[in-house]
C-alpha positions in Angstrom: 6.7 -36.3 5.0 8.1 -33.0 3.9 9.8 -34.6 0.9 6.4 -36.1 -0.2 4.6 -32.7 0.2 7.4 -30.9 -1.9 7.0 -33.7 -4.7 3.2 -33.1 -4.7 3.8 -29.3 -4.6 5.7 -29.6 -7.8 2.7 -31.1 -9.5 -0.4 -29.3 -7.9 0.6 -26.0 -6.3 3.9 -23.9 -5.8 5.4 -24.8 -2.5 8.5 -22.5 -2.3 10.4 -23.9 0.7 10.7 -26.9 3.1 9.7 -24.3 6.0 6.4 -23.7 3.9 5.8 -27.4 3.9 6.4 -27.8 7.5 3.7 -25.0 8.3 1.1 -27.1 6.2 1.8 -30.2 8.3 1.6 -27.9 11.5 -1.8 -26.7 10.4 -3.0 -30.3 10.1 -1.3 -31.0 13.6 -3.2 -28.1 15.1 -6.4 -29.4 13.8 -5.7 -32.8 15.2 -5.5 -34.6 11.8 -2.0 -35.8 12.6 -0.2 -36.3 15.9 3.3 -37.1 17.0 3.7 -40.6 18.6 4.9 -38.8 21.7 2.1 -36.0 21.4 4.7 -33.2 20.8 2.9 -29.9 19.7 5.3 -29.0 16.9 5.9 -30.4 13.6 9.5 -30.9 12.7 11.4 -31.5 9.4 13.3 -34.3 11.1 13.2 -38.2 11.1 10.3 -38.5 13.4 7.1 -40.5 13.4 3.7 -39.2 13.1 0.3 -40.7 12.5 -3.2 -39.8 11.2 -6.2 -39.4 13.6 -8.0 -42.2 11.6 -5.2 -44.6 12.0 -5.6 -44.7 15.7 -9.3 -45.6 15.6 -10.1 -49.2 15.9 -12.2 -50.9 13.4 -11.7 -48.3 10.6 -11.6 -50.4 7.3 -8.8 -49.5 4.9 -9.7 -47.0 2.0 -11.4 -48.4 -1.1 -10.4 -47.9 -4.5 -13.2 -45.2 -4.8 -11.9 -43.6 -1.7 -8.4 -43.2 -3.2 -9.8 -41.8 -6.5 -11.8 -39.2 -4.5 -8.9 -38.3 -2.4 -6.6 -37.8 -5.5 -9.3 -35.5 -7.1 -9.6 -33.5 -3.8 -5.7 -33.3 -3.1 -5.1 -30.1 -5.3 -7.8 -28.1 -3.5 -6.7 -29.5 0.0 -3.0 -28.6 -0.7 -4.3 -25.1 -1.6 -6.1 -24.6 1.6 -3.2 -25.8 3.7 -0.9 -23.3 1.7 -3.3 -20.5 3.0 -3.2 -21.9 6.4 0.6 -22.5 6.7 1.9 -18.9 7.4 -0.4 -18.5 10.4 0.6 -22.0 11.7 4.3 -21.2 11.3 3.8 -17.9 13.2 2.1 -19.7 16.1 4.7 -22.5 16.1 7.4 -19.8 16.5 5.5 -18.1 19.3 5.3 -21.5 21.2 9.1 -22.0 21.1 11.0 -21.3 24.5 12.3 -17.7 24.1 15.9 -18.9 23.9 15.2 -21.2 21.0 14.0 -18.6 18.6 16.3 -18.3 15.6 17.2 -15.0 13.7 14.7 -16.0 11.0 12.1 -16.7 13.6 12.5 -13.2 15.1 12.3 -11.4 11.8 9.0 -13.3 11.0 7.5 -12.2 14.4 8.9 -8.6 13.8 7.3 -8.5 10.2 4.0 -9.4 11.8 4.3 -6.7 14.4 4.5 -4.0 11.9 1.0 -4.5 10.8 -0.6 -4.8 14.3 -2.6 -1.6 15.1 -2.0 -1.7 18.8 1.8 -1.3 18.3 1.7 1.3 15.7 3.0 4.0 18.1 5.9 2.1 19.2 9.3 2.5 17.5 10.7 -0.1 15.2 13.4 -0.8 17.7 10.9 -1.6 20.4 9.0 -3.9 18.1 12.4 -5.7 17.4 12.8 -6.1 21.2 9.3 -7.4 21.6 9.8 -10.1 18.9 12.1 -11.7 21.3 9.8 -11.7 24.4 6.2 -12.3 23.0 4.5 -15.4 24.0 1.5 -17.1 22.4 -1.6 -17.7 24.5 -4.9 -19.3 23.5 -8.3 -20.0 25.1 -10.6 -22.6 23.4 -13.9 -21.4 25.2 -15.9 -18.3 25.4 -16.5 -16.9 29.0 -12.7 -17.5 30.0 -11.5 -14.8 32.5 -8.1 -13.6 31.6 -7.9 -11.5 34.6 -10.1 -9.7 37.1 -10.5 -6.3 38.2 -8.1 -5.5 41.0 -5.6 -8.1 40.2 -2.0 -7.3 40.1 -0.9 -6.3 36.5 1.5 -8.8 35.1 1.0 -9.1 31.5 0.1 -6.9 28.4 -2.2 -8.7 25.8 -2.6 -8.0 22.1 -5.6 -9.8 20.3 -4.5 -12.0 17.5 -7.9 -13.7 16.9 -11.2 -13.4 18.4 -12.7 -10.8 20.8 -13.1 -10.0 24.6 -15.5 -8.1 26.9 -14.2 -5.5 29.3 -16.2 -5.7 32.5 -16.2 -3.3 35.3 -18.0 -3.9 38.7 -21.3 -2.1 38.9 -21.4 -1.2 35.2 -21.3 -4.7 33.6 -19.8 -4.8 29.9 -18.5 -1.5 29.0 -17.0 -2.3 25.6 -15.6 -5.2 23.4 -12.2 -5.4 21.9 -11.3 -7.2 18.7 -8.4 -8.5 16.6 -5.7 -5.9 16.6 -6.7 -4.2 19.9 -4.6 -4.5 23.1 -5.4 -4.3 26.9 -3.6 -4.5 30.2 -0.7 -2.1 29.5 -1.9 0.6 31.6 -1.5 -1.4 34.8 2.3 -2.3 33.8 3.2 1.2 33.0 1.5 2.8 36.3 2.3 -0.3 38.4 -1.4 -0.3 39.5 -4.0 -3.0 39.9 -6.2 -4.2 37.0 -8.9 -1.4 36.2 -11.5 -4.1 34.6 -12.1 -7.8 34.2 -11.4 -9.3 30.8 -13.5 -12.2 29.6 -13.4 -13.9 26.1 -16.5 -13.3 23.9 -15.9 -16.3 21.7 -14.4 -19.7 21.3 -10.7 -20.1 20.0 -9.3 -16.8 21.1 -5.6 -16.1 20.4 -3.4 -13.6 22.1 0.1 -12.3 22.1 1.4 -11.7 25.7 4.3 -9.7 27.0 4.9 -10.1 30.6 5.8 -7.3 33.2 9.5 -7.8 33.6 10.2 -8.3 29.8 8.2 -5.2 29.1 10.2 -3.1 31.7 13.5 -4.6 30.5 12.7 -3.4 27.0 12.0 0.1 28.1 15.2 0.2 30.0 17.2 -1.2 27.1 15.9 1.2 24.5 16.8 4.1 26.7 20.2 2.8 27.5 21.0 2.3 23.7 19.9 5.8 22.8 22.6 8.2 22.0 21.6 11.9 22.3 23.6 14.7 20.5 22.9 18.0 22.0 23.5 21.8 20.9 23.1 24.7 23.2 21.6 22.2 25.7 18.8 21.0 23.4 18.7 17.5 21.8 19.3 17.9 17.9 19.8 14.1 17.0 18.7 10.8 18.6 20.6 7.8 17.4 19.7 4.1 18.3 22.6 1.8 18.9 21.7 -1.6 17.2 23.9 -4.8 17.4 25.2 -6.0 14.0 28.2 -7.8 12.5 29.7 -5.5 9.7 31.9 -2.7 9.1 31.7 0.9 10.1 31.8 3.8 7.7 35.5 4.0 7.9 36.0 0.3 7.0 36.8 -0.9 10.5 35.1 -3.9 11.9 32.1 -3.1 14.0 29.6 -5.1 16.3 27.0 -2.3 16.2 25.6 0.6 14.2 23.6 3.7 14.8 20.2 4.3 13.3 18.6 7.7 13.2 15.4 7.8 15.4 14.9 11.5 15.5 16.4 14.9 15.1 16.3 18.4 13.6 16.2 18.3 9.6 19.3 20.4 9.5 21.3 17.9 11.8 20.0 14.9 10.1 21.2 16.2 6.8 24.6 17.0 8.3 24.8 13.5 9.8 23.7 11.8 6.4 26.4 13.7 4.6 29.1 12.9 7.2 28.3 9.1 7.5 26.3 7.7 4.6 27.6 9.3 1.4 31.0 7.6 1.0 30.6 4.4 2.8 32.9 1.7 1.4 30.5 -1.1 2.2 27.0 -0.4 1.4 24.6 -2.0 4.0 21.4 -2.9 2.3 19.4 -2.7 5.7 20.7 0.9 6.2 18.0 3.0 4.3 18.7 6.4 5.9 19.8 8.1 2.6 16.9 6.7 0.6 14.3 7.3 3.4 15.5 11.1 3.6 15.3 11.6 -0.1 11.8 9.8 -0.5 10.3 11.8 2.3 12.1 15.2 2.5 9.2 16.9 0.9 7.4 16.3 4.4 9.9 18.0 6.7 12.5 19.8 4.6 11.1 20.8 1.1 13.6 21.6 -1.7 13.4 25.4 -1.1 14.8 24.7 2.3 17.0 21.7 1.4 18.9 23.4 -1.4 20.3 26.5 0.6 21.4 23.9 3.3 23.3 21.9 0.6 24.8 25.0 -0.6 26.0 26.0 2.9 27.6 22.5 3.3 29.2 23.0 -0.2 30.7 26.3 0.7 32.4 24.9 3.8 35.6 26.7 3.0 33.8 30.3 3.2 32.9 29.6 6.8 35.9 27.4 7.8 38.9 28.8 5.7 41.3 27.3 8.2 40.4 23.8 7.8 42.8 21.4 6.0 42.2 21.1 2.2 41.5 17.4 2.3 38.6 17.9 4.7 37.0 20.7 2.5 37.4 18.6 -0.7 35.8 15.7 0.9 32.8 17.7 2.2 32.3 19.3 -1.3 32.4 15.9 -2.9 29.8 14.5 -0.5 27.4 17.3 -1.3 27.8 16.7 -5.0 27.4 13.0 -4.6 24.3 13.6 -2.6 22.9 15.7 -5.6 23.7 13.0 -8.0 21.8 10.4 -6.0 18.9 12.7 -5.4 18.6 13.2 -9.1 18.8 9.4 -10.0 16.3 8.6 -7.3 13.5 11.1 -7.7 13.7 11.7 -11.4 10.8 13.8 -12.7 9.9 15.6 -9.5 13.6 16.6 -9.2 13.7 18.1 -12.6 10.3 19.8 -12.3 11.2 21.7 -9.2 12.0 25.5 -9.8 14.0 25.7 -6.5 16.3 22.8 -7.6 16.7 24.3 -11.1 18.0 27.5 -9.4 20.2 25.6 -7.1 21.7 23.4 -9.9 22.8 26.6 -11.6 24.4 28.2 -8.5 26.0 24.8 -7.7 27.5 24.5 -11.2 29.0 27.9 -11.1 30.5 27.3 -7.7 31.9 24.0 -8.7 33.4 25.6 -11.9 35.1 28.2 -9.7 36.5 25.4 -7.4 37.9 23.4 -10.3 41.5 25.0 -10.3 41.9 25.1 -6.4 40.4 21.7 -5.4 40.4 19.6 -8.7 36.7 19.0 -8.9 36.8 18.3 -12.8 34.9 14.9 -12.6 32.3 16.3 -10.4 31.8 19.4 -12.6 31.1 17.0 -15.5 28.6 15.1 -13.3 26.7 18.3 -12.4 26.8 19.5 -16.0 25.2 16.0 -17.2 22.4 16.6 -14.6 21.6 19.9 -15.9 21.7 18.5 -19.5 19.2 16.0 -18.4 17.0 18.8 -16.8 17.2 20.7 -20.1 16.2 17.8 -22.1 13.3 17.1 -19.8 12.0 20.7 -19.9 12.2 20.5 -23.8 10.2 17.3 -23.9 7.6 18.9 -21.4 7.3 22.3 -23.3 7.9 21.0 -26.8 4.4 19.5 -27.1 1.4 21.3 -25.7 -0.6 18.6 -24.3 -4.3 19.1 -23.5 -6.4 16.6 -21.7 -10.2 16.5 -21.7 -12.5 15.0 -19.1 -14.7 12.7 -21.3 -18.4 12.1 -21.3 -18.2 9.1 -18.8 -15.5 11.1 -16.5 -12.3 9.5 -18.0 -9.4 11.6 -18.7 -8.4 11.7 -22.3 -5.5 13.0 -24.1 -6.6 15.2 -27.0 -4.6 13.8 -29.8 -3.8 15.5 -33.2 -4.3 12.0 -34.7 -6.0 8.9 -33.6 -3.6 6.3 -34.9 -3.2 3.1 -33.1 0.4 3.9 -31.8 -0.8 7.0 -30.2 -3.6 5.3 -28.5 -1.3 2.7 -27.1 1.2 5.2 -25.6 -1.5 7.7 -24.3 -0.9 7.2 -20.7 2.8 6.6 -21.1 2.8 10.4 -21.5 2.0 11.2 -17.9 0.1 14.2 -16.8 2.1 17.2 -15.9 1.4 20.3 -14.0 1.9 22.5 -16.9 -0.4 20.4 -19.2 -3.9 21.9 -19.8 -7.3 20.2 -19.1 -10.6 20.9 -20.7 -13.8 20.2 -18.6 -17.3 21.4 -17.9 -18.4 23.3 -15.0 -22.2 23.0 -14.3 -24.7 25.4 -12.7 -27.7 24.3 -10.5 -30.1 24.3 -13.6 -27.8 22.0 -15.5 -26.5 24.4 -17.9 -22.7 24.5 -18.2 -19.6 26.2 -19.6 -16.5 24.5 -20.8 -13.3 25.9 -19.5 -9.6 25.1 -20.0 -7.0 25.6 -17.2 -3.6 24.3 -16.3 -3.7 20.7 -14.5 -2.1 22.7 -11.5 -4.7 25.3 -11.3 -6.4 25.6 -7.7 -10.1 25.4 -7.1 -10.0 29.3 -6.7 -8.6 29.8 -10.0 -11.2 27.4 -11.6 -14.0 29.2 -9.7 -12.7 32.7 -11.0 -12.6 31.4 -14.6 -16.0 29.7 -14.6 -17.6 32.7 -12.8 -16.3 35.1 -15.4 -17.8 33.0 -18.2 -21.1 32.5 -16.5 -21.4 36.0 -15.2 -21.6 35.0 -11.6 -20.8 37.3 -8.7 -18.7 36.9 -5.5 -19.2 34.4 -2.5 -19.1 31.3 -4.8 -18.3 27.7 -4.1 -16.9 25.1 -6.3 -18.6 21.8 -5.6 -18.5 18.1 -6.7 -21.9 16.6 -7.0 -21.8 12.8 -7.1 -24.4 10.4 -8.5 -25.7 9.8 -5.0 -26.6 13.5 -4.6 -23.6 13.9 -2.0 -22.0 17.2 -2.3 -18.3 17.9 -1.6 -17.0 21.5 -1.4 -13.6 22.1 -2.7 -11.1 24.1 -0.6 -9.8 27.1 -2.6 -6.3 25.9 -2.3 -7.0 22.4 -3.8 -5.3 21.3 -7.1 -5.9 18.4 -9.4 -9.7 19.2 -9.0 -10.9 17.6 -12.5 -8.9 14.6 -12.2 -9.9 13.9 -8.7 -13.6 13.6 -9.2 -15.4 10.3 -8.2 -16.4 8.0 -11.0 -19.5 9.7 -12.1 -18.9 13.1 -10.3 -19.5 16.4 -11.9 -18.1 19.9 -10.9 -20.7 22.6 -10.1 -20.4 26.3 -9.4 -23.1 27.7 -7.0 -23.6 30.7 -4.6 -22.5 29.7 -1.2 -26.3 29.8 0.1 -27.6 27.6 -2.8 -25.5 24.4 -2.1 -28.6 22.5 -1.2 -30.2 23.1 -4.5 -27.6 21.0 -6.5 -28.8 17.9 -7.9 -26.9 15.2 -10.1 -27.4 15.3 -13.9 -29.4 12.5 -15.5 -26.3 11.2 -17.2 -24.6 10.6 -13.7 -26.9 7.7 -13.1 -25.0 5.8 -15.7 -26.2 3.3 -18.4 -29.6 1.6 -18.5 -28.4 -1.2 -20.7 -25.5 -3.6 -20.2 -22.8 -4.5 -22.6 -23.2 -8.3 -22.0 -23.6 -8.9 -25.9 -20.2 -7.3 -26.5 -18.6 -8.9 -23.5 -19.7 -12.4 -24.7 -17.8 -11.9 -28.1 -14.5 -10.9 -26.2 -12.0 -13.3 -24.9 -11.3 -13.3 -21.1 -7.5 -13.5 -21.6 -7.6 -10.6 -24.2 -9.6 -8.5 -21.7 -7.1 -9.3 -18.8 -4.0 -8.7 -21.1 -5.3 -5.3 -22.3 -6.5 -4.2 -18.8 -3.0 -5.0 -17.5 -1.1 -3.1 -20.4 -3.4 -0.1 -19.7 -3.2 -0.2 -16.0 0.6 -0.6 -16.0 0.8 2.6 -18.0 -1.4 4.3 -15.4 0.7 2.8 -12.6 4.0 3.8 -14.1 3.0 7.5 -14.1 2.3 7.7 -10.5 5.3 9.4 -8.8 6.0 8.2 -5.2 5.5 11.9 -3.9 1.8 11.7 -5.2 1.1 9.3 -2.3 2.7 11.7 0.3 0.5 14.5 -1.0 -2.5 12.3 -0.8 -1.9 11.1 2.6 -0.7 14.3 4.2 -3.2 16.5 2.7 -3.7 17.4 -1.1 -4.0 21.1 -0.3 -0.9 21.4 1.8 1.6 20.9 -1.0 0.1 22.7 -3.9 1.5 19.8 -6.2 -0.6 17.8 -8.7 -1.8 14.2 -7.9 -3.4 13.6 -11.0 -1.7 10.4 -12.1 -2.6 8.9 -8.8 -6.1 10.1 -9.3 -6.5 8.4 -12.4 -5.0 5.1 -11.2 -7.3 5.1 -8.1 -10.3 6.1 -10.1 -9.5 3.0 -12.4 -9.8 0.7 -9.5 -13.3 2.2 -8.8 -14.2 1.9 -12.4 -13.4 -1.8 -12.8 -15.1 -2.6 -9.5 -18.4 -0.8 -10.5 -18.2 -2.0 -14.1 -18.5 -5.7 -12.7 -21.5 -4.7 -10.4 -23.1 -2.6 -13.3 -22.9 -5.5 -15.9 -24.2 -8.0 -13.5 -27.2 -5.9 -12.4 -28.0 -5.0 -16.0 -28.1 -8.5 -17.5 -31.9 -9.2 -17.6 -31.7 -13.0 -18.1 -30.4 -15.5 -15.7 -28.4 -17.3 -18.4 -26.6 -14.1 -19.3 -25.8 -13.4 -15.6 -24.3 -16.8 -15.3 -22.2 -16.3 -18.4 -20.9 -13.0 -17.1 -20.1 -14.4 -13.6 -18.1 -17.1 -15.2 -16.4 -14.5 -17.5 -15.7 -12.1 -14.6 -14.0 -14.9 -12.5 -11.8 -16.0 -15.5 -10.8 -12.4 -16.1 -9.8 -12.1 -12.4 -7.8 -15.4 -12.8 -6.0 -14.1 -15.8 -5.3 -10.7 -13.9 -3.7 -12.7 -11.1 -1.6 -14.6 -13.7 -0.4 -11.3 -15.0 0.2 -10.0 -11.5 -2.2 -7.3 -11.9 -3.4 -7.4 -8.3 -5.2 -3.9 -8.5 -7.7 -5.2 -11.1 -7.9 -8.7 -9.5 -9.0 -7.0 -6.2 -11.4 -4.8 -8.2 -13.1 -7.7 -9.9 -13.4 -9.9 -6.9 -14.7 -7.0 -4.7 -17.1 -6.1 -7.4 -18.5 -9.8 -7.4 -18.6 -9.6 -3.6 -20.6 -6.5 -3.8 -24.0 -7.2 -2.1 -25.9 -6.3 -5.3 -24.2 -9.3 -6.8 -23.5 -11.6 -3.9 -27.2 -11.6 -3.0 -28.1 -13.0 -6.6 -28.6 -16.8 -5.2 -30.1 -18.0 -8.5 -27.2 -16.9 -10.4 -24.6 -18.3 -8.1 -26.4 -21.6 -7.8 -25.9 -22.2 -11.6 -22.2 -21.6 -11.3 -20.1 -24.8 -11.7 -18.7 -26.0 -8.4 -15.2 -25.7 -9.8 -15.7 -22.0 -10.4 -17.3 -21.6 -7.0 -14.2 -23.0 -5.5 -11.9 -20.8 -7.5 -13.9 -17.7 -6.5 -13.7 -18.9 -2.7 -9.9 -18.9 -3.1 -10.0 -15.5 -4.5 -12.2 -14.2 -1.7 -9.6 -15.8 0.8 -6.8 -14.0 -1.0 -8.5 -10.5 -0.6 -9.6 -11.3 3.1 -8.8 -8.2 5.1 -8.2 -9.9 8.3 -4.6 -9.5 10.0 -4.2 -6.5 7.8 -4.6 -8.3 4.5 -2.0 -10.9 5.5 -2.7 -13.5 2.9 -2.5 -10.8 0.2 0.8 -9.7 1.4 2.2 -13.1 1.7 1.2 -13.8 -1.8 2.7 -10.4 -3.3 5.9 -11.1 -1.3 6.5 -14.3 -3.4 6.1 -12.4 -6.8 8.9 -10.9 -8.8 8.4 -7.6 -10.7 6.6 -6.3 -12.6 3.6 -6.2 -10.3 0.6 -3.9 -10.3 -0.2 -3.8 -6.5 -3.5 -3.0 -4.9 -3.0 0.6 -4.5 -5.7 1.3 -1.8 -3.9 -1.0 0.6 -0.6 0.9 0.1 -2.3 4.2 0.8 -3.9 2.6 3.9 -0.4 1.6 5.1 0.8 5.2 4.7 -2.3 6.6 6.4 -1.7 4.1 9.3 1.9 5.2 9.6 1.0 8.8 9.4 -2.1 8.8 11.9 -0.5 6.5 14.3 2.7 8.6 14.7 3.4 12.1 15.3 5.7 13.8 12.7 7.4 15.9 15.4 8.0 15.0 19.0 9.6 17.5 21.4 10.6 19.7 18.5 12.5 16.8 16.6 11.3 15.1 13.5 10.2 11.6 14.2 12.4 9.9 11.5 11.1 6.4 12.4 7.9 7.6 11.0 9.6 8.8 7.7 11.3 5.4 7.6 7.8 3.6 7.8 6.4 6.1 4.9 9.5 5.2 2.8 9.0 1.5 3.2 5.6 1.8 1.3 7.3 4.0 -1.3 10.0 1.3 -1.8 7.3 -1.2 -2.3 6.0 0.8 -5.2 9.6 1.2 -6.7 10.1 -2.7 -6.2 6.9 -3.4 -8.2 8.2 -1.1 -11.1 11.6 -2.2 -10.9 11.4 -4.4 -14.1 9.5 -3.4 -17.4 6.2 -5.1 -18.3 6.9 -7.3 -21.2 4.1 -9.5 -22.4 3.3 -11.1 -25.6 -0.2 -10.6 -26.8 -2.4 -13.7 -26.3 -2.3 -16.1 -29.2 -4.9 -15.6 -32.0 -5.2 -13.5 -35.2 -8.0 -11.1 -33.6 -7.0 -7.6 -33.4 -6.6 -6.3 -29.9 -8.1 -2.9 -30.9 -11.8 -3.7 -30.1 -10.8 -5.0 -26.6 -8.6 -2.1 -25.9 -11.4 0.4 -26.9 -13.7 -1.4 -24.7 -11.9 -1.6 -21.6 -10.9 2.0 -21.8 -14.5 3.3 -22.1 -16.4 1.5 -19.4 -19.7 3.0 -18.7 -20.8 2.3 -15.2 -23.3 2.8 -12.3 -21.5 3.9 -9.0 -24.7 4.6 -7.0 -24.9 1.6 -4.6 -28.5 2.3 -3.9 -29.6 2.0 -7.6 -27.5 -1.1 -8.1 -29.2 -2.8 -5.2 -32.6 -1.9 -6.5 -31.7 -3.3 -10.0 -30.4 -6.5 -8.2 -33.7 -6.8 -6.1 -35.9 -6.4 -9.4 -33.8 -9.1 -11.2 -33.9 -11.6 -8.3 -36.7 -10.5 -5.8 -36.0 -11.6 -2.1 -37.3 -15.0 -1.3 -40.1 -14.9 1.3 
């Protein structure tokens, strides 16, 4: 049966493995479509016998020729649906296995699921790995099932996988409801107390993960038993987790376990890193401590603190002159190797940093002095090459005075000396730098304005002063963004990247502090009154998707990983620009509202149907190009209530395209933390343009669900989670984007100009009004 499914997959859909095919059969088994001859619950890839439900029914005639033809026609769609259901079916199948029968691969699949469950976000990764071995699947088919009663002994902890429950307390009735991702019952286990409430299922077919009391207590004991605490002056300075493994230690000897950093002081973690991770003979791909440290150090040990610490470690001979020469040389080499890895991994942000520039000069001089005594000639050459790269980088940045402009529709444009096609193509390959200048308008309450020019890195306070001077305003002023919806957002004085961080149709206003309520949007912020359907009809869907992907790859390539940290941990805290991330995120909103704008400005039914078809085709091509950011934006635009309510338009859409769009909606389904999207992207190979809002959500989830410091120690497991998201971005960009233009002689210039200058309405209220006027609500 698996062989047959793999053969069909080669023709109709991409089935990547036999285990995936097993999951597809398991999904049919759970629905009762097939059964094992002895009624076993799990489908197995073995020589076993199964039968279809219809074959068990008496008096059912064999299928006719027409039945077979219809089945053949429906097979691709059916296989596509089963492919979507397979991962959940596999997950449930693993959870139903006896605990001792779960393989290493099974445990890894469970662990990956647990990483995205809200109720477990506060637990360390080591606890989640332990939980993977003891979680049990429990399901209840009927609403109204009592899981436990108030006053019962606490025996289990539950996490909701599907469905919801009511929490009932005697004398109060239903006090709240819990939903997918929530948990209940843990308090009674921790406190060894009776149940504080009764739990009743709210709907049919509820699924739960269950942890029994004994297993829960064993995990807590095991984690503490495997925690190694390093102390200095009676205080913990480093917490290590002992983890079973089958590899080699740093000194090359065979080891059955390794130590992972859980928490520590930043200084002690750096010391541990230099001692244990820099010169390992056998690299362990699963040990990401060094990379985690470098990707996240801006949070807990910024460069102005890290650089002096590295110099202190380098100058070990000054503090410990009695140490053996071999020990001193090894320490110095580790510091120098750390700096090389740092420069290669972090790139632009490393070369832009003033603290690092001064540190490199000091380090180069120190190594030059040590050359005769310690023979560090190779290391001196390596540090000199880093400084040469830094100088070349500085020359490229300062050699051309780049100036950006906030255009009429809010897009950020590079002001070019020439408008040649080559410069247009490379516009966003030249990323926005802190030292660049940006030209933009600052408006007054009466809609007059002044145009000012500031560095991209200018604070809101600096912009306020510059605009106030030109407008002749006095003190006690506020810099405010006014959105097209009339919403007003006051900028903190310390905020940077102000002009690039505006909403799609947002504008910057300067006002006395007591007159904020008088600010109103400009007429132009309403967006266009006529659509571009006539132009869109002349453009090929594949050409549009191709040019969108090329443009958005350039935007994505300019986003530095640190910009996501600045965004999630607080834009104003780091005083670093996030302009490249701003522009990329803005593009998502631009594309989403472009779809809704065009649909609601198309005055005839035939044009709306034509546009609907076109947008679905563009989304399909974006998916083929692995441009998941625009794929999401287009599908979410078509799912916007202003479009989804256009029943007359959707009724005219061919059934094949309706099915395609239903598949697209299933792919962007946010349930189980966007599980279907994550599984789809996991099968892709770079280059990929990911759905950036989800990556930011993951980082926010890691940040808000976990404390940065606990009992004076940095929570490094949190840094690991942050770094995992940043590694996803690095993986997506690990290969260059190389696509041949679509076939045809038509110039791509018209398409390129169109997709880079989208005019949109981002006011949901106005979009809904336009939609209602086109297709009034039916009585």
